[in-house]
Amino acid sequence: MKLHTNDSVSQQSNLRQNVFPKWVALLIFFPLLSFFAPGCQKAPMNGDLDGMWNIVKVTPEPAEEIITQKLYISFYMHVCQLSYPTGGGWMTGNMRYEGNTLSLDFPYAIGNETAEVMLRQYGINSNPATFTIESLSKEKMVIRDGETVVELRKF
């Protein structure tokens, strides 16, 4: 049978004192980590502009209508994507947003007549195109390029 000396009891007591604060620290750390973790999400770079928009109306209407369904345009970071749901069609371009100016450039559409006709369905009559943002909120946006006005709602 082993006898406990004061030194071994003292060492065990020190071990308990050193372990307990680490355990308490971990107990506090993990709930705090879970509280602050959602704050790591990336905020929209372009404010209310970022997201998917449904084109409600293009004025004047395109001379040739090739897409007879809802049209969508999405803005994320420096990218713009045009799409429509059932045809599987989409076109990706570059976007620049400064103040109330929105510039769109679709490099793969240059010299492609079918792509240029598709762009006109979205109210984009030139490539690259520069729109003035007449109004922008979390739900609605109105952009203008010369005589062309495009009304959109957030999807």
Coordinates of C-alpha atoms in Angstrom, one line a residue:
M1 CA 0.0 0.0 0.0
K2 CA 1.3 3.3 -1.0
L3 CA 1.3 6.2 1.4
H4 CA 0.6 9.7 0.1
T5 CA 3.1 12.2 1.1
N6 CA 2.3 15.9 1.3
D7 CA 4.3 16.4 -1.9
S8 CA 2.2 14.0 -4.0
V9 CA -1.0 15.5 -2.6
S10 CA 0.3 19.0 -3.3
Q11 CA 1.1 18.0 -6.9
Q12 CA -2.3 16.5 -7.5
S13 CA -3.9 19.6 -6.2
N14 CA -1.8 21.8 -8.5
L15 CA -2.8 19.6 -11.5
R16 CA -6.5 20.1 -10.7
Q17 CA -6.1 23.8 -10.4
N18 CA -4.3 24.0 -13.8
V19 CA -6.8 21.8 -15.6
F20 CA -9.9 23.5 -14.3
P21 CA -9.3 27.0 -15.7
K22 CA -8.6 25.5 -19.2
W23 CA -11.8 23.6 -19.1
V24 CA -13.7 26.7 -18.1
A25 CA -12.0 28.7 -20.8
L26 CA -13.1 26.2 -23.4
L27 CA -16.6 26.2 -22.0
I28 CA -16.7 30.0 -22.5
F29 CA -14.8 30.0 -25.8
F30 CA -17.0 27.7 -27.9
P31 CA -20.4 29.5 -27.2
L32 CA -18.7 32.8 -28.0
L33 CA -17.2 31.3 -31.2
S34 CA -20.7 30.2 -32.3
F35 CA -22.1 33.6 -31.6
F36 CA -19.5 35.4 -33.7
A37 CA -19.2 32.8 -36.6
P38 CA -22.3 34.1 -38.5
G39 CA -20.5 37.5 -38.7
C40 CA -17.9 35.9 -41.1
Q41 CA -20.4 35.9 -44.0
K42 CA -19.4 38.1 -46.9
A43 CA -21.6 41.2 -47.1
P44 CA -22.9 42.3 -50.5
M45 CA -20.2 44.2 -52.3
N46 CA -22.7 46.3 -54.3
G47 CA -25.3 46.9 -51.6
D48 CA -28.9 46.6 -52.9
L49 CA -27.8 45.9 -56.4
D50 CA -26.4 42.4 -55.6
G51 CA -28.8 39.6 -56.2
M52 CA -31.2 38.2 -58.8
W53 CA -33.6 40.6 -60.6
N54 CA -36.6 39.9 -62.7
I55 CA -37.0 42.2 -65.8
V56 CA -40.6 43.5 -65.5
K57 CA -40.6 45.8 -68.5
V58 CA -38.3 47.1 -71.3
T59 CA -39.3 50.4 -72.9
P60 CA -39.3 50.6 -75.9
E61 CA -39.9 46.9 -76.5
P62 CA -37.3 45.1 -78.6
A63 CA -38.2 45.0 -82.3
E64 CA -37.7 41.2 -82.4
E65 CA -38.9 39.1 -79.5
I66 CA -37.0 35.8 -79.3
I67 CA -37.6 35.0 -75.6
T68 CA -41.2 34.8 -74.6
Q69 CA -40.7 34.0 -70.9
K70 CA -39.5 35.7 -67.8
L71 CA -36.0 37.2 -68.0
Y72 CA -33.6 37.4 -65.1
I73 CA -30.4 39.4 -64.6
S74 CA -28.1 38.7 -61.6
F75 CA -25.4 40.9 -60.2
Y76 CA -22.7 39.5 -57.9
M77 CA -19.4 41.2 -57.2
H78 CA -18.1 42.2 -60.6
V79 CA -20.2 39.7 -62.6
C80 CA -23.5 40.0 -64.4
Q81 CA -25.5 37.0 -65.6
L82 CA -28.5 37.0 -67.9
S83 CA -30.8 34.0 -67.8
Y84 CA -34.2 32.7 -68.5
P85 CA -35.6 29.6 -66.7
T86 CA -36.8 27.0 -69.3
G87 CA -34.5 27.6 -72.2
G88 CA -31.4 26.9 -70.3
G89 CA -30.0 30.1 -71.8
W90 CA -27.6 32.3 -70.0
M91 CA -24.8 34.7 -70.7
T92 CA -22.2 36.0 -68.4
G93 CA -20.5 39.4 -68.5
N94 CA -18.5 41.8 -66.6
M95 CA -20.1 44.5 -64.5
R96 CA -18.8 47.8 -63.0
Y97 CA -21.0 49.7 -60.5
E98 CA -20.0 53.2 -59.4
G99 CA -22.4 55.7 -57.8
N100 CA -25.5 55.7 -60.1
T101 CA -23.7 54.2 -63.1
L102 CA -23.8 50.5 -64.2
S103 CA -21.6 49.4 -67.0
L104 CA -22.1 45.9 -68.5
D105 CA -19.7 44.2 -71.0
F106 CA -20.4 40.8 -72.6
P107 CA -17.1 39.8 -74.3
Y108 CA -18.4 36.5 -75.7
A109 CA -21.3 38.3 -77.4
I110 CA -19.1 40.6 -79.6
G111 CA -19.5 39.7 -83.2
N112 CA -22.2 37.1 -82.4
E113 CA -25.5 38.3 -84.0
T114 CA -27.7 35.8 -82.1
A115 CA -26.2 37.0 -78.8
E116 CA -26.7 40.6 -79.7
V117 CA -30.4 40.0 -80.4
M118 CA -30.6 38.2 -77.0
L119 CA -29.0 41.2 -75.3
R120 CA -31.7 43.5 -76.8
Q121 CA -34.4 41.3 -75.0
Y122 CA -32.9 42.5 -71.7
G123 CA -32.8 46.2 -72.9
I124 CA -29.1 46.1 -73.7
N125 CA -28.8 47.7 -77.1
S126 CA -25.0 48.1 -77.3
N127 CA -22.1 46.0 -76.0
P128 CA -20.6 47.3 -73.8
A129 CA -23.5 49.3 -72.3
T130 CA -23.6 51.9 -69.7
F131 CA -26.8 52.5 -67.7
T132 CA -27.8 55.3 -65.4
I133 CA -29.5 53.9 -62.3
E134 CA -32.6 56.1 -61.9
S135 CA -33.9 54.3 -58.7
L136 CA -32.6 51.4 -56.6
S137 CA -34.1 49.9 -53.5
K138 CA -34.2 46.4 -52.0
E139 CA -37.2 45.5 -54.1
K140 CA -37.2 47.6 -57.3
M141 CA -34.7 49.1 -59.7
V142 CA -35.1 51.3 -62.8
I143 CA -32.1 51.7 -65.2
R144 CA -31.8 53.8 -68.4
D145 CA -29.5 53.7 -71.4
G146 CA -30.4 56.6 -73.7
E147 CA -34.0 56.0 -74.7
T148 CA -34.2 52.5 -73.2
V149 CA -35.7 52.1 -69.8
V150 CA -35.5 48.8 -67.9
E151 CA -37.7 48.2 -64.9
L152 CA -36.7 45.3 -62.6
R153 CA -37.9 43.8 -59.3
K154 CA -35.8 41.7 -56.9
F155 CA -36.5 38.0 -57.2

